[in-house]
Amino acid sequence: MKIISINAGSSSLKFSLFDMDTESVIASGLFERIGIEGSCYTIKCRGEKVEQEVELVDHSDAVRILLEKLIDLNIIESLDEIDGVGHRLVHGKDKYSSSVVITDEVIEDLDKFKEFAPLHNPANILGISAFREALPGVTMVGVFDTAFHQTMDETSYLYPVPYSWYEKYGVRKYGFHGTSHRYISDTTAKLVDKENLRLISCHIGNGGSISAVLDGKCVDTSMGLTPLAGIMMGTRSGDIDPSIITYVMEKEGKNASEVIDDLNKRSGLLGLSEYSHDMRDVLARADEGDENCILARDKYVRSIVNYIGQYHLLLGGVDVIVFTAGVGENSTPIRKLVCEKLLPLGVKIDLEKNNIRGEITKISTEDSKVQVYVIPTDEELMIARDTLLKLEAR
Ligand code: AMP
């Protein structure tokens, strides 16, 4: 059984082709700069990489060339081998609490909900339309970033604002990275045999969110109505006093969207360090003694620790903390700095075991009260798994 996982952005399309009998990746790649000059693609297969500049006017071009190349490169013999296509979809509001077979109604909903994800939902529709055109008749499944968080109760998802904003406009916490947190929850449950497992899943990459998960169900998560809320990120501020927005609007003569843009694109590590949004750069300069980078690093660690402390209380204790995504999987120093601050919870890590990148590893010591793991996330596999489940149910 072969399934393609698709992540369509406004000018990009990422894919992974899985053999679901072994859950292995047969080929993966990226089509970039769609609709922009200098468009190109990269396809990786059998340890080799094919890169080529090619005109990609729109997503349909990218999908057409992708399918042609899968055959040209002998990755598949015919398009009939593709049993299903899974799409990463960003915002399903409170209508979608699990993955769905994509129908016209799902596409209409993506369009309806686009004001909550103005860049992502329209791009998701482009990806779906391109595959519908290229592979008519092949089942397509939508896997929403927001779905995993639908188990939150209203004390978690409501904001203390006029209730009518929720009723009239859907102002509430939706949460994101749900497919990643669900993957982490499923993988942890296989590694740690415990009933009613209390998990804090830290997805910390360029974007970042932390979820409190009880027995596989999300109880709370740090992102909100949009991905701007929660922990400090590469370029996003995370939680701030909302009055800052009107204050800066007046001071800088900006409108609200411009200030929100500053909070999304020029804040976080980049804003405080005044140097880079990339943790590797910030850590390197911090090691050289750069004060802004030290501040950015320490504030980043603080914001993660604050959420872990909060979720520890919410869950009534914690059995496992998992680090995942770019920073969580790769950064030995950030994990060390966070875990040092978790000593009051009885967290102890083994510094040698912590010296790893991108491998499933238990980094806590045997006498640690909380087990700490590094688990590389795999949203693409999760999307392929959900697609397979839907195909099997048909
Ligand atoms: P992601 O959004 O999950 O792809 O994560 C991307 C981020 O991971 C980058 O912006 C880097 O800040 C961070 N990252 C990747 N590798 C490392 C590393 N070895 N040390 C620290 N940060 C890293």
Coordinates of C-alpha atoms and ligand atoms in Angstrom, one line a residue:
M1 CA 0.0 0.0 0.0
K2 CA 1.5 3.4 -1.0
I3 CA 0.4 6.7 0.3
I4 CA 1.6 10.2 -0.3
S5 CA 1.7 12.8 2.6
I6 CA 1.4 16.4 1.4
N7 CA 2.1 19.6 3.1
A8 CA 1.1 22.5 0.7
G9 CA 2.3 26.0 1.6
S10 CA 1.4 29.1 -0.4
S11 CA 4.5 28.8 -2.6
S12 CA 5.7 25.3 -1.7
L13 CA 4.7 21.7 -1.7
K14 CA 6.4 19.1 0.4
F15 CA 5.8 15.4 -0.1
S16 CA 6.7 12.0 1.4
L17 CA 5.7 8.8 -0.4
F18 CA 5.3 5.9 2.1
D19 CA 5.2 2.2 1.8
M20 CA 2.7 1.6 4.5
D21 CA 3.5 -2.2 4.8
T22 CA 6.7 -1.2 6.4
E23 CA 5.9 2.5 7.2
S24 CA 9.1 3.4 5.4
V25 CA 9.7 6.5 3.2
I26 CA 10.2 5.5 -0.5
A27 CA 10.8 9.1 -1.7
S28 CA 10.4 12.6 -0.3
G29 CA 10.9 16.1 -1.6
L30 CA 10.1 19.7 -1.9
F31 CA 8.7 21.9 -4.7
E32 CA 9.7 25.5 -3.9
R33 CA 9.0 29.0 -5.2
I34 CA 5.8 28.0 -6.9
G35 CA 4.5 31.0 -8.9
I36 CA 7.7 32.9 -8.2
E37 CA 10.8 33.2 -10.4
G38 CA 13.5 30.6 -9.7
S39 CA 11.2 27.7 -8.9
C40 CA 12.8 24.3 -8.4
Y41 CA 12.3 20.9 -6.9
T42 CA 14.3 18.4 -4.9
I43 CA 13.4 14.7 -4.8
K44 CA 15.2 12.3 -2.5
C45 CA 15.1 8.5 -3.1
R46 CA 17.4 5.5 -2.4
G47 CA 20.0 7.8 -0.8
E48 CA 20.2 10.0 -3.8
K49 CA 19.0 13.6 -4.4
V50 CA 17.7 15.0 -7.6
E51 CA 17.5 18.8 -7.8
Q52 CA 16.3 20.8 -10.8
E53 CA 15.2 24.3 -11.6
V54 CA 11.9 24.2 -13.4
E55 CA 9.0 26.6 -14.2
L56 CA 6.2 26.0 -11.7
V57 CA 3.4 28.4 -12.5
D58 CA 1.0 27.0 -9.9
H59 CA 0.5 24.0 -7.5
S60 CA -1.0 22.0 -10.4
D61 CA 2.3 22.2 -12.2
A62 CA 4.1 21.0 -9.1
V63 CA 1.8 18.0 -8.7
R64 CA 2.0 17.1 -12.4
I65 CA 5.8 17.2 -12.4
L66 CA 6.0 15.4 -9.1
L67 CA 3.9 12.5 -10.5
E68 CA 5.8 12.4 -13.7
K69 CA 9.1 12.3 -11.8
L70 CA 8.0 9.5 -9.6
I71 CA 7.6 7.4 -12.8
D72 CA 10.7 8.8 -14.6
L73 CA 12.9 8.0 -11.6
N74 CA 11.5 4.5 -11.4
I75 CA 10.1 5.2 -7.9
I76 CA 6.7 3.8 -9.0
E77 CA 5.8 2.1 -12.3
S78 CA 2.3 3.6 -12.6
L79 CA 0.1 6.1 -10.9
D80 CA -2.3 3.3 -10.0
E81 CA 0.2 2.3 -7.3
I82 CA -0.8 5.4 -5.3
D83 CA -3.6 4.2 -3.0
G84 CA -4.2 7.4 -1.1
V85 CA -3.1 11.0 -0.6
G86 CA -3.1 12.6 2.9
H87 CA -3.1 16.4 3.2
R88 CA -1.8 18.4 6.2
L89 CA -4.6 20.9 6.8
V90 CA -4.1 23.7 9.2
H91 CA -7.4 25.1 10.6
G92 CA -10.5 23.0 11.1
K93 CA -12.0 25.3 13.8
D94 CA -14.1 23.3 16.2
K95 CA -15.8 21.3 13.5
Y96 CA -13.1 18.7 12.9
S97 CA -11.8 16.7 15.9
S98 CA -10.3 13.9 13.7
S99 CA -9.1 13.3 10.2
V100 CA -11.6 13.1 7.4
V101 CA -12.0 11.9 3.9
I102 CA -11.8 15.1 1.8
T103 CA -15.1 16.0 0.2
D104 CA -16.5 19.3 -1.3
E105 CA -17.8 20.2 2.1
V106 CA -14.3 19.9 3.6
I107 CA -12.9 22.2 0.9
E108 CA -15.8 24.7 1.5
D109 CA -15.0 24.7 5.3
L110 CA -11.3 25.3 4.6
D111 CA -12.3 28.3 2.7
K112 CA -14.9 29.4 5.3
F113 CA -12.2 29.1 8.1
K114 CA -9.5 30.9 6.2
E115 CA -9.8 34.1 8.3
F116 CA -8.3 32.0 11.1
A117 CA -5.4 30.8 8.9
P118 CA -5.1 33.3 6.0
L119 CA -1.9 31.9 4.6
H120 CA -2.3 28.2 5.3
N121 CA -6.0 27.3 4.5
P122 CA -6.0 28.7 1.0
A123 CA -2.6 27.0 0.3
N124 CA -4.1 23.7 1.5
I125 CA -7.0 24.1 -0.9
L126 CA -4.5 24.7 -3.8
G127 CA -2.8 21.4 -2.9
I128 CA -6.1 19.5 -2.7
S129 CA -7.3 20.9 -6.0
A130 CA -4.1 20.0 -7.8
F131 CA -4.2 16.4 -6.6
R132 CA -7.9 16.1 -7.4
E133 CA -7.1 17.1 -11.0
A134 CA -4.0 14.8 -11.3
L135 CA -5.4 11.8 -9.5
P136 CA -9.1 11.8 -9.9
G137 CA -10.7 8.9 -8.0
V138 CA -7.9 8.5 -5.5
T139 CA -9.1 8.9 -1.9
M140 CA -7.8 11.9 -0.2
V141 CA -7.7 12.5 3.6
G142 CA -7.4 15.7 5.5
V143 CA -5.4 15.8 8.8
F144 CA -6.0 19.0 10.7
D145 CA -3.4 20.6 12.9
T146 CA -6.2 21.8 15.2
A147 CA -8.0 18.4 15.6
F148 CA -6.0 16.9 18.5
H149 CA -6.8 19.8 20.7
Q150 CA -10.5 19.5 20.4
T151 CA -10.6 17.4 23.6
M152 CA -9.8 20.5 25.7
D153 CA -12.6 21.6 28.0
E154 CA -13.9 25.2 28.1
T155 CA -11.8 26.2 31.0
S156 CA -8.8 25.5 28.8
Y157 CA -10.1 26.8 25.5
L158 CA -12.1 29.9 26.5
Y159 CA -10.5 33.3 27.0
P160 CA -11.7 35.5 29.9
V161 CA -13.2 38.0 27.4
P162 CA -16.9 38.8 26.6
Y163 CA -18.6 35.4 26.1
S164 CA -20.4 36.8 23.1
W165 CA -17.0 37.0 21.2
Y166 CA -16.9 33.2 21.4
E167 CA -20.5 32.8 20.4
K168 CA -20.5 35.3 17.6
Y169 CA -16.9 35.1 16.3
G170 CA -15.5 31.8 17.5
V171 CA -12.9 33.6 19.7
R172 CA -11.3 30.6 21.6
K173 CA -8.1 28.7 21.8
Y174 CA -7.8 26.2 18.9
G175 CA -4.1 25.1 19.3
F176 CA -1.8 23.9 16.5
H177 CA 0.9 21.3 15.9
G178 CA -1.8 18.8 16.9
T179 CA -0.5 16.1 14.5
S180 CA 2.9 16.3 16.0
H181 CA 1.6 16.3 19.6
R182 CA -0.5 13.3 18.7
Y183 CA 2.5 11.5 17.2
I184 CA 4.4 12.2 20.4
S185 CA 1.6 11.0 22.6
D186 CA 1.2 7.7 20.6
T187 CA 4.9 7.1 20.5
T188 CA 5.3 7.8 24.2
A189 CA 2.5 5.4 25.1
K190 CA 4.4 2.7 23.2
L191 CA 7.6 3.5 25.2
V192 CA 6.2 4.0 28.6
D193 CA 3.7 1.4 29.9
K194 CA 1.5 3.4 32.3
E195 CA -2.2 3.9 32.8
N196 CA -3.5 7.4 32.5
L197 CA -0.1 8.6 31.3
R198 CA 0.5 12.3 32.2
L199 CA 2.6 13.8 29.4
I200 CA 3.9 17.2 28.6
S201 CA 4.8 17.4 24.9
C202 CA 7.2 20.2 24.0
H203 CA 7.3 20.8 20.3
I204 CA 10.0 23.4 20.0
G205 CA 11.2 24.4 16.6
N206 CA 11.0 27.7 14.7
G207 CA 7.4 27.7 15.8
G208 CA 6.7 26.1 19.1
S209 CA 3.9 24.8 21.3
I210 CA 3.6 22.8 24.5
S211 CA 0.7 20.4 25.2
A212 CA -0.6 18.8 28.4
V213 CA -1.8 15.3 27.5
L214 CA -3.7 12.9 29.8
D215 CA -4.2 9.3 28.7
G216 CA -3.6 10.3 25.0
K217 CA -6.1 13.3 25.1
C218 CA -5.1 16.9 25.0
V219 CA -6.0 18.8 28.1
D220 CA -4.4 22.2 27.3
T221 CA -2.0 23.6 24.7
S222 CA 0.0 26.8 24.6
M223 CA -1.0 28.2 21.1
G224 CA -4.3 29.9 20.9
L225 CA -6.7 31.4 18.4
T226 CA -3.7 31.7 16.2
P227 CA -0.1 30.3 16.4
L228 CA 1.1 33.6 17.9
A229 CA 0.2 32.7 21.4
G230 CA 2.1 30.6 24.0
I231 CA 5.9 30.1 24.3
M232 CA 8.5 32.5 22.8
M233 CA 9.5 31.2 19.3
G234 CA 12.0 32.0 16.5
T235 CA 10.2 35.1 15.3
R236 CA 6.9 35.1 17.3
S237 CA 6.5 36.7 20.6
G238 CA 4.3 34.2 22.3
D239 CA 2.1 35.5 25.1
I240 CA 2.3 39.2 25.8
D241 CA 0.2 41.9 27.4
P242 CA -2.3 42.8 24.6
S243 CA -2.1 46.5 25.5
I244 CA 1.4 46.6 24.0
I245 CA -0.3 46.5 20.6
T246 CA -2.3 49.8 20.9
Y247 CA 0.6 51.4 22.7
V248 CA 3.1 50.6 19.9
M249 CA 0.5 51.5 17.2
E250 CA 0.4 55.0 18.7
K251 CA 4.2 55.3 19.2
E252 CA 5.1 54.1 15.8
G253 CA 2.1 55.3 13.8
K254 CA 1.3 51.7 12.7
N255 CA -2.0 50.0 12.2
A256 CA -3.0 46.9 14.1
S257 CA -2.0 44.5 11.3
E258 CA 1.5 46.0 11.1
V259 CA 2.1 45.5 14.8
I260 CA 0.7 42.0 14.7
D261 CA 3.2 41.5 11.8
D262 CA 6.0 42.7 14.1
L263 CA 4.9 40.2 16.7
N264 CA 4.8 37.3 14.2
K265 CA 7.9 38.1 12.2
R266 CA 10.2 40.3 14.1
S267 CA 9.9 39.2 17.8
G268 CA 10.9 36.1 19.7
L269 CA 14.5 35.0 19.5
L270 CA 15.0 37.4 16.6
G271 CA 13.4 40.4 18.4
L272 CA 15.4 40.0 21.6
S273 CA 18.7 38.9 20.2
E274 CA 18.5 41.6 17.4
Y275 CA 20.6 39.0 15.5
S276 CA 18.8 35.8 14.4
H277 CA 15.7 33.7 14.7
D278 CA 17.8 30.5 14.5
M279 CA 18.6 28.9 17.9
R280 CA 22.0 27.7 16.6
D281 CA 23.1 31.3 15.8
V282 CA 21.8 32.6 19.1
L283 CA 23.5 29.9 21.1
A284 CA 26.8 30.4 19.3
R285 CA 26.8 34.1 20.0
A286 CA 25.6 33.6 23.6
D287 CA 28.6 31.4 24.1
E288 CA 30.8 34.3 22.9
G289 CA 29.2 36.5 25.6
D290 CA 26.8 38.5 23.5
E291 CA 24.4 40.0 26.1
N292 CA 21.3 40.2 23.8
C293 CA 21.8 36.5 22.7
I294 CA 22.2 35.4 26.3
L295 CA 19.0 37.3 27.2
A296 CA 17.1 35.8 24.2
R297 CA 18.2 32.3 25.1
D298 CA 17.3 32.7 28.8
K299 CA 13.9 34.2 28.1
Y300 CA 13.2 31.3 25.7
V301 CA 14.1 28.8 28.4
R302 CA 12.0 30.6 30.9
S303 CA 8.9 30.6 28.7
I304 CA 9.2 26.8 28.2
V305 CA 9.7 26.2 31.9
N306 CA 6.7 28.4 32.8
Y307 CA 4.4 26.3 30.7
I308 CA 5.8 23.0 32.0
G309 CA 5.2 24.2 35.5
Q310 CA 1.7 25.3 34.7
Y311 CA 0.9 21.9 33.0
H312 CA 2.5 19.9 35.8
L313 CA -0.1 21.4 38.1
L314 CA -2.9 21.0 35.6
L315 CA -2.2 17.3 35.1
G316 CA -1.7 16.7 38.9
G317 CA 1.9 15.7 38.3
V318 CA 3.7 14.6 35.2
D319 CA 5.1 11.1 34.2
V320 CA 6.9 12.0 31.0
I321 CA 8.2 15.2 29.4
V322 CA 9.1 14.9 25.7
F323 CA 11.3 17.3 23.6
T324 CA 10.7 17.3 19.9
A325 CA 11.0 19.5 16.7
G326 CA 14.1 21.3 15.5
V327 CA 15.3 22.7 18.9
G328 CA 13.8 19.9 21.0
E329 CA 15.4 17.1 19.0
N330 CA 18.7 18.7 18.4
S331 CA 19.7 21.2 21.0
T332 CA 21.6 19.6 23.9
P333 CA 22.1 23.0 25.7
I334 CA 18.5 24.1 25.5
R335 CA 17.3 20.8 26.9
K336 CA 19.9 21.0 29.7
L337 CA 19.0 24.6 30.6
V338 CA 15.2 23.7 30.7
C339 CA 15.7 20.6 32.7
E340 CA 18.0 22.3 35.3
K341 CA 15.1 24.6 36.1
L342 CA 12.8 21.6 36.5
L343 CA 14.8 20.2 39.5
P344 CA 11.9 21.2 41.9
L345 CA 9.7 18.7 40.0
G346 CA 12.4 16.0 40.6
V347 CA 13.6 16.1 37.0
K348 CA 17.2 14.9 36.6
I349 CA 18.9 14.3 33.3
D350 CA 22.0 12.3 32.4
L351 CA 24.3 14.8 30.6
E352 CA 25.9 12.1 28.5
K353 CA 22.6 10.7 27.3
N354 CA 21.4 14.3 26.6
N355 CA 24.3 14.6 24.1
I356 CA 22.2 13.3 21.2
R357 CA 20.5 14.6 18.1
G358 CA 17.4 13.4 16.4
E359 CA 17.1 9.9 18.0
I360 CA 14.5 8.4 20.4
T361 CA 16.4 8.6 23.7
K362 CA 15.5 8.6 27.3
I363 CA 17.7 11.3 28.7
S364 CA 16.5 11.3 32.3
T365 CA 18.4 9.4 35.0
E366 CA 17.0 6.3 36.7
D367 CA 16.2 8.2 39.9
S368 CA 14.5 11.1 38.1
K369 CA 10.9 11.5 39.3
V370 CA 9.9 12.3 35.7
Q371 CA 11.0 10.5 32.6
V372 CA 12.4 12.8 30.0
Y373 CA 12.6 11.7 26.4
V374 CA 13.8 13.1 23.1
I375 CA 11.5 11.8 20.3
P376 CA 11.8 13.1 16.7
T377 CA 8.4 14.0 15.5
D378 CA 7.0 12.6 12.3
E379 CA 3.9 14.5 11.1
E380 CA 4.2 13.0 7.6
L381 CA 3.9 9.4 8.9
M382 CA 1.0 10.4 11.1
I383 CA -0.8 11.8 8.1
A384 CA -0.1 8.6 6.1
R385 CA -1.3 6.5 9.0
D386 CA -4.6 8.4 9.2
T387 CA -5.0 8.1 5.4
L388 CA -4.5 4.3 5.6
L389 CA -7.0 4.0 8.4
K390 CA -9.6 5.8 6.3
L391 CA -8.8 3.7 3.3
E392 CA -9.2 0.5 5.3
A393 CA -12.6 1.7 6.7
R394 CA -14.0 2.2 3.2
Ligands
AMP1 P1 11.7 23.3 12.9 O1 10.8 24.5 12.8 O2 11.1 22.2 13.8 O3 12.2 22.8 11.6 O4 13.0 23.8 13.7 C1 13.8 24.7 13.2 C2 14.7 25.3 14.2 O5 15.4 24.3 14.9 C3 15.8 26.2 13.6 O6 15.3 27.5 13.5 C4 16.9 26.1 14.7 O7 16.7 27.2 15.5 C5 16.6 24.8 15.4 N1 17.7 23.9 15.4 C6 18.0 22.9 14.4 N2 19.1 22.2 14.7 C7 19.6 22.8 15.9 C8 20.7 22.5 16.7 N3 21.6 21.6 16.5 N4 20.8 23.3 17.8 C9 19.9 24.2 18.1 N5 18.8 24.5 17.4 C10 18.7 23.8 16.3

